[in-house]
PDB file of C-alpha atoms in Angstrom:
ATOM      1  CA  UNK A  26      11.001  35.332  15.901  1.00 81.00           C
ATOM      2  CA  UNK A  27      13.673  33.548  14.190  1.00 84.00           C
ATOM      3  CA  UNK A  28      12.810  30.534  16.148  1.00 86.00           C
ATOM      4  CA  UNK A  29       8.771  30.721  14.942  1.00 86.00           C
ATOM      5  CA  UNK A  30       9.600  31.459  10.808  1.00 87.00           C
ATOM      6  CA  UNK A  31      11.501  28.356  11.664  1.00 86.00           C
ATOM      7  CA  UNK A  32       8.696  26.356  13.857  1.00 85.00           C
ATOM      8  CA  UNK A  33       6.934  27.256  11.099  1.00 84.00           C
ATOM      9  CA  UNK A  34       8.721  26.320   8.084  1.00 80.00           C
ATOM     10  CA  UNK A  35       9.577  23.055   9.228  1.00 77.00           C
ATOM     11  CA  UNK A  36       5.285  22.430   9.703  1.00 77.00           C
ATOM     12  CA  UNK A  37       5.196  23.679   5.801  1.00 76.00           C
ATOM     13  CA  UNK A  38       7.755  21.296   4.880  1.00 72.00           C
ATOM     14  CA  UNK A  39       6.253  18.440   7.000  1.00 71.00           C
ATOM     15  CA  UNK A  40       2.550  18.440   5.246  1.00 73.00           C
ATOM     16  CA  UNK A  41       3.916  19.466   1.836  1.00 73.00           C
ATOM     17  CA  UNK A  42       3.777  16.043   0.692  1.00 75.00           C
ATOM     18  CA  UNK A  43       6.270  14.640  -2.686  1.00 87.00           C
ATOM     19  CA  UNK A  44       4.136  12.298  -5.023  1.00 90.00           C
ATOM     20  CA  UNK A  45       5.995   9.685  -6.187  1.00 91.00           C
ATOM     21  CA  UNK A  46       5.052   7.185  -9.228  1.00 93.00           C
ATOM     22  CA  UNK A  47       5.667   3.367  -9.043  1.00 90.00           C
ATOM     23  CA  UNK A  48       4.571   1.903 -11.174  1.00 91.00           C
ATOM     24  CA  UNK A  49       1.576   2.844 -15.110  1.00 94.00           C
ATOM     25  CA  UNK A  50       0.065   0.474 -17.506  1.00 94.00           C
ATOM     26  CA  UNK A  51      -2.099   0.163 -19.773  1.00 95.00           C
ATOM     27  CA  UNK A  52      -4.600  -1.970 -21.679  1.00 94.00           C
ATOM     28  CA  UNK A  53      -6.011  -2.176 -25.033  1.00 93.00           C
ATOM     29  CA  UNK A  54      -7.170   0.713 -25.185  1.00 93.00           C
ATOM     30  CA  UNK A  55     -11.690   0.577 -26.920  1.00 92.00           C
ATOM     31  CA  UNK A  56     -12.904   2.425 -29.861  1.00 90.00           C
ATOM     32  CA  UNK A  57     -15.616   4.301 -28.027  1.00 87.00           C
ATOM     33  CA  UNK A  58     -14.570   6.017 -25.009  1.00 90.00           C
ATOM     34  CA  UNK A  59     -17.315   8.450 -24.430  1.00 90.00           C
ATOM     35  CA  UNK A  60     -18.174   6.440 -20.651  1.00 93.00           C
ATOM     36  CA  UNK A  61     -15.365   6.815 -18.365  1.00 95.00           C
ATOM     37  CA  UNK A  62     -14.829   5.231 -15.307  1.00 95.00           C
ATOM     38  CA  UNK A  63     -12.772   5.644 -12.045  1.00 96.00           C
ATOM     39  CA  UNK A  64     -11.848   3.536  -8.781  1.00 96.00           C
ATOM     40  CA  UNK A  65      -9.751   4.816  -6.447  1.00 96.00           C
ATOM     41  CA  UNK A  66      -8.239   2.617  -3.221  1.00 95.00           C
ATOM     42  CA  UNK A  67      -5.539   3.488  -1.030  1.00 94.00           C
ATOM     43  CA  UNK A  68      -3.624   3.220   2.290  1.00 94.00           C
ATOM     44  CA  UNK A  69      -1.711   5.162   4.477  1.00 94.00           C
ATOM     45  CA  UNK A  70       1.007   3.548   6.025  1.00 92.00           C
ATOM     46  CA  UNK A  71       2.647   5.304   9.813  1.00 91.00           C
ATOM     47  CA  UNK A  72       6.857   4.117  10.260  1.00 88.00           C
ATOM     48  CA  UNK A  73       7.259   2.122   7.511  1.00 83.00           C
ATOM     49  CA  UNK A  74       4.896  -0.675   9.537  1.00 87.00           C
ATOM     50  CA  UNK A  75       2.363  -1.986   6.604  1.00 89.00           C
ATOM     51  CA  UNK A  76       1.593  -5.619   7.265  1.00 90.00           C
ATOM     52  CA  UNK A  77      -0.769  -6.196   4.570  1.00 89.00           C
ATOM     53  CA  UNK A  78      -1.842  -5.143   0.999  1.00 91.00           C
ATOM     54  CA  UNK A  79      -5.405  -6.039   1.097  1.00 91.00           C
ATOM     55  CA  UNK A  80      -6.891  -2.652  -0.191  1.00 92.00           C
ATOM     56  CA  UNK A  81      -5.931  -2.999  -3.750  1.00 93.00           C
ATOM     57  CA  UNK A  82      -8.341  -5.739  -3.337  1.00 89.00           C
ATOM     58  CA  UNK A  83     -11.081  -4.207  -4.068  1.00 89.00           C
ATOM     59  CA  UNK A  84     -10.418  -1.862  -7.343  1.00 93.00           C
ATOM     60  CA  UNK A  85     -11.301  -4.648  -9.170  1.00 91.00           C
ATOM     61  CA  UNK A  86     -14.630  -4.889  -6.813  1.00 91.00           C
ATOM     62  CA  UNK A  87     -15.405  -1.357  -8.205  1.00 93.00           C
ATOM     63  CA  UNK A  88     -14.447  -1.354 -11.469  1.00 92.00           C
ATOM     64  CA  UNK A  89     -17.579  -3.993 -11.799  1.00 92.00           C
ATOM     65  CA  UNK A  90     -20.055  -2.190  -9.507  1.00 93.00           C
ATOM     66  CA  UNK A  91     -19.373   1.544 -11.711  1.00 94.00           C
ATOM     67  CA  UNK A  92     -20.208  -0.736 -14.964  1.00 93.00           C
ATOM     68  CA  UNK A  93     -22.192  -3.410 -14.142  1.00 91.00           C
ATOM     69  CA  UNK A  94     -23.061  -5.605 -16.855  1.00 90.00           C
ATOM     70  CA  UNK A  95     -20.654  -4.048 -19.030  1.00 92.00           C
ATOM     71  CA  UNK A  96     -16.161  -3.800 -20.057  1.00 93.00           C
ATOM     72  CA  UNK A  97     -14.228  -2.184 -18.721  1.00 95.00           C
ATOM     73  CA  UNK A  98     -11.520  -1.823 -21.677  1.00 95.00           C
ATOM     74  CA  UNK A  99      -8.344   0.628 -21.485  1.00 95.00           C
ATOM     75  CA  UNK A 100      -7.483   0.658 -18.354  1.00 96.00           C
ATOM     76  CA  UNK A 101      -4.579   2.597 -17.167  1.00 96.00           C
ATOM     77  CA  UNK A 102      -3.167   2.424 -14.389  1.00 96.00           C
ATOM     78  CA  UNK A 103      -1.169   4.569 -12.015  1.00 95.00           C
ATOM     79  CA  UNK A 104       0.306   2.693  -8.429  1.00 94.00           C
ATOM     80  CA  UNK A 105       2.122   6.090  -6.836  1.00 93.00           C
ATOM     81  CA  UNK A 106       2.647   7.119  -2.912  1.00 91.00           C
ATOM     82  CA  UNK A 107       2.841  10.186  -1.631  1.00 91.00           C
ATOM     83  CA  UNK A 108       5.806  11.283   1.815  1.00 89.00           C
ATOM     84  CA  UNK A 109       4.626  13.458   4.091  1.00 87.00           C
ATOM     85  CA  UNK A 110       6.258  14.246   6.861  1.00 82.00           C
ATOM     86  CA  UNK A 111       9.870  13.478   5.843  1.00 78.00           C
ATOM     87  CA  UNK A 112       8.775  10.091   4.924  1.00 80.00           C
ATOM     88  CA  UNK A 113       7.083   8.935   8.463  1.00 86.00           C
ATOM     89  CA  UNK A 114       3.845   8.947   6.985  1.00 90.00           C
ATOM     90  CA  UNK A 115       3.424   7.395   3.497  1.00 91.00           C
ATOM     91  CA  UNK A 116       0.055   7.675   1.595  1.00 93.00           C
ATOM     92  CA  UNK A 117      -0.190   4.532  -1.243  1.00 93.00           C
ATOM     93  CA  UNK A 118      -2.712   5.860  -3.821  1.00 95.00           C
ATOM     94  CA  UNK A 119      -3.671   3.344  -6.735  1.00 96.00           C
ATOM     95  CA  UNK A 120      -6.007   4.604  -9.266  1.00 96.00           C
ATOM     96  CA  UNK A 121      -7.348   2.331 -11.990  1.00 96.00           C
ATOM     97  CA  UNK A 122      -9.427   4.581 -15.048  1.00 96.00           C
ATOM     98  CA  UNK A 123     -10.764   3.064 -17.749  1.00 96.00           C
ATOM     99  CA  UNK A 124     -14.180   3.528 -20.205  1.00 96.00           C
ATOM    100  CA  UNK A 125     -17.121   1.750 -19.938  1.00 95.00           C
ATOM    101  CA  UNK A 126     -18.915  -0.223 -22.921  1.00 92.00           C
ATOM    102  CA  UNK A 127     -22.559  -1.983 -23.098  1.00 86.00           C
ATOM    103  CA  UNK A 128     -23.786  -3.444 -24.670  1.00 74.00           C
TER     104      UNK A 128
ATOM    105  CA  UNK B  29      15.412  -2.850  35.671  1.00 61.00           C
ATOM    106  CA  UNK B  30      15.679  -6.342  34.904  1.00 70.00           C
ATOM    107  CA  UNK B  31      11.773  -6.549  33.695  1.00 75.00           C
ATOM    108  CA  UNK B  32      12.382  -3.445  31.714  1.00 72.00           C
ATOM    109  CA  UNK B  33      15.171  -5.074  29.651  1.00 71.00           C
ATOM    110  CA  UNK B  34      12.929  -7.922  28.894  1.00 74.00           C
ATOM    111  CA  UNK B  35      10.302  -5.718  27.809  1.00 71.00           C
ATOM    112  CA  UNK B  36      12.998  -4.172  25.198  1.00 69.00           C
ATOM    113  CA  UNK B  37      14.247  -7.889  24.327  1.00 68.00           C
ATOM    114  CA  UNK B  38      10.663  -9.032  23.275  1.00 65.00           C
ATOM    115  CA  UNK B  39       9.898  -5.988  21.431  1.00 64.00           C
ATOM    116  CA  UNK B  40      12.526  -6.356  19.686  1.00 62.00           C
ATOM    117  CA  UNK B  41      11.800 -10.374  18.515  1.00 60.00           C
ATOM    118  CA  UNK B  42       7.905  -9.124  18.121  1.00 59.00           C
ATOM    119  CA  UNK B  43       9.745  -6.514  15.606  1.00 59.00           C
ATOM    120  CA  UNK B  44      11.893  -9.297  13.918  1.00 58.00           C
ATOM    121  CA  UNK B  45       9.554 -11.587  13.945  1.00 57.00           C
ATOM    122  CA  UNK B  46       6.673  -9.652  12.130  1.00 62.00           C
ATOM    123  CA  UNK B  47       6.831  -9.181   8.442  1.00 70.00           C
ATOM    124  CA  UNK B  48       6.124  -5.994   6.494  1.00 88.00           C
ATOM    125  CA  UNK B  49       3.938  -6.244   3.722  1.00 91.00           C
ATOM    126  CA  UNK B  50       5.683  -3.836   0.436  1.00 91.00           C
ATOM    127  CA  UNK B  51       3.452  -3.501  -2.300  1.00 92.00           C
ATOM    128  CA  UNK B  52       6.381  -3.055  -5.654  1.00 93.00           C
ATOM    129  CA  UNK B  53       3.288  -3.393  -8.734  1.00 92.00           C
ATOM    130  CA  UNK B  54      -0.190  -3.604  -9.531  1.00 93.00           C
ATOM    131  CA  UNK B  55      -2.202  -3.912 -12.755  1.00 94.00           C
ATOM    132  CA  UNK B  56      -5.547  -3.898 -13.596  1.00 95.00           C
ATOM    133  CA  UNK B  57      -6.102  -5.827 -15.992  1.00 94.00           C
ATOM    134  CA  UNK B  58      -9.291  -5.081 -18.858  1.00 94.00           C
ATOM    135  CA  UNK B  59     -12.941  -6.451 -17.406  1.00 93.00           C
ATOM    136  CA  UNK B  60     -15.726  -8.167 -19.124  1.00 92.00           C
ATOM    137  CA  UNK B  61     -19.359  -8.628 -16.613  1.00 90.00           C
ATOM    138  CA  UNK B  62     -21.111 -10.166 -19.565  1.00 89.00           C
ATOM    139  CA  UNK B  63     -24.406 -10.851 -18.414  1.00 89.00           C
ATOM    140  CA  UNK B  64     -24.555 -14.473 -19.721  1.00 90.00           C
ATOM    141  CA  UNK B  65     -21.990 -15.333 -17.303  1.00 91.00           C
ATOM    142  CA  UNK B  66     -21.391 -15.517 -14.300  1.00 91.00           C
ATOM    143  CA  UNK B  67     -18.315 -14.293 -12.490  1.00 91.00           C
ATOM    144  CA  UNK B  68     -16.378 -16.553  -9.755  1.00 92.00           C
ATOM    145  CA  UNK B  69     -13.299 -15.041  -7.880  1.00 93.00           C
ATOM    146  CA  UNK B  70      -9.978 -16.310  -7.596  1.00 93.00           C
ATOM    147  CA  UNK B  71      -6.385 -16.045  -6.454  1.00 94.00           C
ATOM    148  CA  UNK B  72      -3.153 -17.366  -7.768  1.00 94.00           C
ATOM    149  CA  UNK B  73       0.289 -16.795  -5.468  1.00 93.00           C
ATOM    150  CA  UNK B  74       3.454 -17.829  -6.168  1.00 92.00           C
ATOM    151  CA  UNK B  75       6.267 -17.263  -3.889  1.00 92.00           C
ATOM    152  CA  UNK B  76       9.837 -17.554  -3.526  1.00 92.00           C
ATOM    153  CA  UNK B  77      12.688 -16.415  -0.766  1.00 92.00           C
ATOM    154  CA  UNK B  78      14.488 -13.734  -1.842  1.00 90.00           C
ATOM    155  CA  UNK B  79      17.565 -13.031   1.137  1.00 88.00           C
ATOM    156  CA  UNK B  80      19.088  -9.500   0.908  1.00 86.00           C
ATOM    157  CA  UNK B  81      22.680  -9.909   1.044  1.00 83.00           C
ATOM    158  CA  UNK B  82      23.377  -5.942   1.492  1.00 82.00           C
ATOM    159  CA  UNK B  83      22.038  -6.594   4.933  1.00 85.00           C
ATOM    160  CA  UNK B  84      23.076 -10.023   5.400  1.00 86.00           C
ATOM    161  CA  UNK B  85      26.843  -8.285   5.161  1.00 85.00           C
ATOM    162  CA  UNK B  86      25.639  -5.862   7.556  1.00 86.00           C
ATOM    163  CA  UNK B  87      24.501  -7.605  10.116  1.00 86.00           C
ATOM    164  CA  UNK B  88      28.003  -9.639  10.071  1.00 86.00           C
ATOM    165  CA  UNK B  89      29.864  -6.812  10.345  1.00 85.00           C
ATOM    166  CA  UNK B  90      27.901  -5.621  13.044  1.00 86.00           C
ATOM    167  CA  UNK B  91      28.617  -9.195  14.663  1.00 86.00           C
ATOM    168  CA  UNK B  92      32.544  -9.398  13.610  1.00 84.00           C
ATOM    169  CA  UNK B  93      34.587  -8.066  16.061  1.00 81.00           C
ATOM    170  CA  UNK B  94      37.517  -8.567  14.346  1.00 85.00           C
ATOM    171  CA  UNK B  95      39.176  -5.417  12.109  1.00 85.00           C
ATOM    172  CA  UNK B  96      40.155  -7.697   9.271  1.00 87.00           C
ATOM    173  CA  UNK B  97      36.796  -9.602   9.396  1.00 86.00           C
ATOM    174  CA  UNK B  98      35.204  -6.043   8.869  1.00 86.00           C
ATOM    175  CA  UNK B  99      37.109  -5.850   6.002  1.00 86.00           C
ATOM    176  CA  UNK B 100      36.625  -8.741   4.017  1.00 87.00           C
ATOM    177  CA  UNK B 101      33.175  -8.716   4.797  1.00 87.00           C
ATOM    178  CA  UNK B 102      33.343  -5.196   2.711  1.00 86.00           C
ATOM    179  CA  UNK B 103      35.295  -7.034   0.701  1.00 87.00           C
ATOM    180  CA  UNK B 104      32.062  -9.614  -0.011  1.00 85.00           C
ATOM    181  CA  UNK B 105      29.882  -6.447  -0.065  1.00 84.00           C
ATOM    182  CA  UNK B 106      31.674  -5.107  -3.056  1.00 84.00           C
ATOM    183  CA  UNK B 107      32.256  -8.115  -5.312  1.00 84.00           C
ATOM    184  CA  UNK B 108      28.001  -9.452  -4.462  1.00 80.00           C
ATOM    185  CA  UNK B 109      27.234  -5.260  -5.275  1.00 77.00           C
ATOM    186  CA  UNK B 110      28.730  -5.867  -8.673  1.00 80.00           C
ATOM    187  CA  UNK B 111      27.034  -8.921 -10.010  1.00 77.00           C
ATOM    188  CA  UNK B 112      23.902  -7.149  -8.758  1.00 75.00           C
ATOM    189  CA  UNK B 113      23.578  -4.200 -10.776  1.00 76.00           C
ATOM    190  CA  UNK B 114      19.951  -2.776 -12.529  1.00 75.00           C
ATOM    191  CA  UNK B 115      16.399  -2.784 -12.324  1.00 78.00           C
ATOM    192  CA  UNK B 116      14.757  -4.510 -10.165  1.00 81.00           C
ATOM    193  CA  UNK B 117      11.327  -5.084  -7.878  1.00 85.00           C
ATOM    194  CA  UNK B 118      12.255  -7.075  -3.649  1.00 86.00           C
ATOM    195  CA  UNK B 119      15.918  -8.624  -3.217  1.00 86.00           C
ATOM    196  CA  UNK B 120      16.985 -11.473  -4.996  1.00 86.00           C
ATOM    197  CA  UNK B 121      16.190 -14.850  -5.172  1.00 88.00           C
ATOM    198  CA  UNK B 122      17.731 -18.063  -6.136  1.00 86.00           C
ATOM    199  CA  UNK B 123      14.880 -19.091  -8.619  1.00 84.00           C
ATOM    200  CA  UNK B 124      14.443 -16.640 -10.883  1.00 80.00           C
ATOM    201  CA  UNK B 125      11.678 -18.683 -13.070  1.00 86.00           C
ATOM    202  CA  UNK B 126       9.634 -18.808  -9.747  1.00 88.00           C
ATOM    203  CA  UNK B 127       6.594 -17.234 -11.741  1.00 87.00           C
ATOM    204  CA  UNK B 128       6.921 -18.962 -14.596  1.00 86.00           C
ATOM    205  CA  UNK B 129       3.857 -21.205 -14.097  1.00 86.00           C
ATOM    206  CA  UNK B 130       2.089 -19.003 -12.910  1.00 89.00           C
ATOM    207  CA  UNK B 131       0.133 -18.916 -16.553  1.00 87.00           C
ATOM    208  CA  UNK B 132      -1.091 -23.095 -16.366  1.00 88.00           C
ATOM    209  CA  UNK B 133      -1.967 -22.439 -13.013  1.00 89.00           C
ATOM    210  CA  UNK B 134      -4.955 -19.787 -14.273  1.00 89.00           C
ATOM    211  CA  UNK B 135      -5.970 -22.512 -16.558  1.00 88.00           C
ATOM    212  CA  UNK B 136      -6.086 -25.108 -14.218  1.00 89.00           C
ATOM    213  CA  UNK B 137      -7.928 -22.710 -11.857  1.00 89.00           C
ATOM    214  CA  UNK B 138     -10.093 -22.341 -14.795  1.00 90.00           C
ATOM    215  CA  UNK B 139      -9.947 -24.653 -17.554  1.00 89.00           C
ATOM    216  CA  UNK B 140     -12.360 -22.840 -20.110  1.00 85.00           C
ATOM    217  CA  UNK B 141      -9.625 -19.978 -20.024  1.00 85.00           C
ATOM    218  CA  UNK B 142     -11.882 -17.165 -19.900  1.00 89.00           C
ATOM    219  CA  UNK B 143     -10.856 -15.012 -18.141  1.00 93.00           C
ATOM    220  CA  UNK B 144     -11.447 -10.783 -16.930  1.00 93.00           C
ATOM    221  CA  UNK B 145     -10.419  -8.192 -14.415  1.00 93.00           C
ATOM    222  CA  UNK B 146      -6.689  -9.617 -14.012  1.00 93.00           C
ATOM    223  CA  UNK B 147      -5.056  -7.835 -11.197  1.00 94.00           C
ATOM    224  CA  UNK B 148      -1.347  -8.642 -11.629  1.00 94.00           C
ATOM    225  CA  UNK B 149       0.256  -7.939  -7.916  1.00 94.00           C
ATOM    226  CA  UNK B 150       4.325  -8.053  -6.847  1.00 93.00           C
ATOM    227  CA  UNK B 151       4.448  -7.980  -3.092  1.00 93.00           C
ATOM    228  CA  UNK B 152       7.302  -9.099  -0.968  1.00 92.00           C
ATOM    229  CA  UNK B 153       6.708  -9.924   2.476  1.00 92.00           C
ATOM    230  CA  UNK B 154      10.039  -8.328   4.642  1.00 90.00           C
ATOM    231  CA  UNK B 155      12.033  -9.889   7.406  1.00 88.00           C
ATOM    232  CA  UNK B 156      15.286  -8.936   8.950  1.00 88.00           C
ATOM    233  CA  UNK B 157      17.723 -10.641   5.998  1.00 88.00           C
ATOM    234  CA  UNK B 158      15.465 -12.750   4.046  1.00 90.00           C
ATOM    235  CA  UNK B 159      12.272 -11.746   2.295  1.00 91.00           C
ATOM    236  CA  UNK B 160       9.071 -14.039   0.476  1.00 93.00           C
ATOM    237  CA  UNK B 161       8.909 -12.311  -3.117  1.00 94.00           C
ATOM    238  CA  UNK B 162       5.758 -12.696  -4.413  1.00 94.00           C
ATOM    239  CA  UNK B 163       3.681 -12.388  -7.461  1.00 94.00           C
ATOM    240  CA  UNK B 164      -0.232 -12.404  -7.031  1.00 94.00           C
ATOM    241  CA  UNK B 165      -3.019 -12.933  -9.494  1.00 94.00           C
ATOM    242  CA  UNK B 166      -6.343 -12.246  -9.056  1.00 93.00           C
ATOM    243  CA  UNK B 167      -9.272 -12.622 -11.558  1.00 93.00           C
ATOM    244  CA  UNK B 168     -12.638 -13.671 -11.827  1.00 93.00           C
ATOM    245  CA  UNK B 169     -13.772 -16.993 -14.232  1.00 93.00           C
ATOM    246  CA  UNK B 170     -16.075 -16.464 -15.991  1.00 93.00           C
ATOM    247  CA  UNK B 171     -18.387 -18.816 -16.060  1.00 91.00           C
ATOM    248  CA  UNK B 172     -22.073 -19.393 -18.099  1.00 89.00           C
ATOM    249  CA  UNK B 173     -24.859 -19.016 -15.982  1.00 81.00           C
ATOM    250  CA  UNK B 174     -25.904 -22.645 -15.220  1.00 73.00           C
ATOM    251  CA  UNK B 175     -22.392 -24.199 -15.422  1.00 66.00           C
ATOM    252  CA  UNK B 176     -22.086 -20.686 -12.256  1.00 61.00           C
ATOM    253  CA  UNK B 177     -24.790 -22.655 -10.322  1.00 64.00           C
ATOM    254  CA  UNK B 178     -23.076 -25.868 -10.224  1.00 62.00           C
ATOM    255  CA  UNK B 179     -19.670 -24.436  -8.776  1.00 60.00           C
ATOM    256  CA  UNK B 180     -21.576 -21.975  -6.769  1.00 60.00           C
ATOM    257  CA  UNK B 181     -23.069 -25.056  -5.176  1.00 61.00           C
ATOM    258  CA  UNK B 182     -19.755 -26.618  -4.106  1.00 58.00           C
ATOM    259  CA  UNK B 183     -17.640 -24.184  -2.893  1.00 56.00           C
ATOM    260  CA  UNK B 184     -20.254 -21.441  -1.244  1.00 55.00           C
ATOM    261  CA  UNK B 185     -19.352 -18.573  -3.904  1.00 51.00           C
ATOM    262  CA  UNK B 186     -16.149 -18.039  -1.596  1.00 55.00           C
ATOM    263  CA  UNK B 187     -12.780 -17.151  -3.743  1.00 59.00           C
ATOM    264  CA  UNK B 188     -10.686 -19.814  -4.410  1.00 59.00           C
ATOM    265  CA  UNK B 189      -6.877 -19.193  -3.462  1.00 62.00           C
ATOM    266  CA  UNK B 190      -4.358 -21.829  -4.944  1.00 63.00           C
ATOM    267  CA  UNK B 191      -0.973 -21.164  -2.899  1.00 65.00           C
ATOM    268  CA  UNK B 192       2.159 -22.252  -4.580  1.00 61.00           C
ATOM    269  CA  UNK B 193       6.006 -22.100  -2.718  1.00 58.00           C
ATOM    270  CA  UNK B 194       8.800 -23.519  -3.946  1.00 48.00           C
ATOM    271  CA  UNK B 195       7.095 -25.731  -6.449  1.00 39.00           C
ATOM    272  CA  UNK B 196       5.008 -26.992  -3.216  1.00 39.00           C
ATOM    273  CA  UNK B 197       1.707 -26.702  -3.635  1.00 36.00           C
ATOM    274  CA  UNK B 198      -1.347 -26.415  -1.518  1.00 33.00           C
ATOM    275  CA  UNK B 199      -5.455 -25.213  -1.537  1.00 31.00           C
ATOM    276  CA  UNK B 200      -6.454 -23.329   1.195  1.00 29.00           C
TER     277      UNK B 200
END
C-alpha cells in the first residue's frame, strides 16, 4: 500500500512542471489597442540534448501572417521553460503578443 | 569486450564533439508589413569563443593525481570565481565588444535603414570547456516594391545570412 502511494506520488511529481521565465521584453505600446495578435513557438528538449534553436525563427513569420498588411506594435515577448520529470524533459516556449493595426 | 570498449569510446567522442545549443534570450521587435514595401529577410550573426574556467578546473583536477596540485587548482578556481560574479548569459569571453559592430553590419545589410520585425537572439554553442557565444539578429529589410523586384531577381528570394566570428567576416 505504502509502495503504491509512494510510486503514485512520484508519478504525480514527475508530471507536474515547474515553469521559469527566462526573459521578458516589451516594445512601444500603440494608442489603438483593439486587435491583439499572439504567436507562440515551442520545443520539447529531452535529456538536455538540444542541437539547434531554429524553432525561434518562425515567431516573426507567424506574427506577420496574423497581421498581414498591417503593423504589429507593443510586442511582449515572453521566453519561458517548463521542467518535467525533475528536469529531464524541458519544454521551451516563446510567446510574442502585440497589437495589430491596419491603415 | 574490446569492441564494446571501442563503441563506448566512440560514443564519448561523439558526445564531446557534438555541440549543445543553449538559448539565453529572445526579443521580438515591432513589425511593419506595409503593402507599399516588400520585406526581404536577412540574418546577422556575430560570435566569440567563450571559456568555461570552472569546467576547465574540474577537468584539470580530475586529470591530476597529486593532491597538492588538486589543492592548487582549487585555489586558482576560487580566485577566478571571485572575479566572475554577477548576472550574465553564457560563459566569459576574452573580448566583450564582439557584438558592438552589429548595428553597422545592419546598415550594410539594409542601407536604407528601414528594417522591421527584428528578432534578437542570444544563444550559445556548448562544447566541453569552450563555447561559441552567439548574438544573432534576424529581421526584414523594407524595400520599395520596384527595387524589391530587382533585388529578388538577384538573390532568388533566399534570406541573406552574414556571420562574423572574431572579426573575420564571411558570407554564407
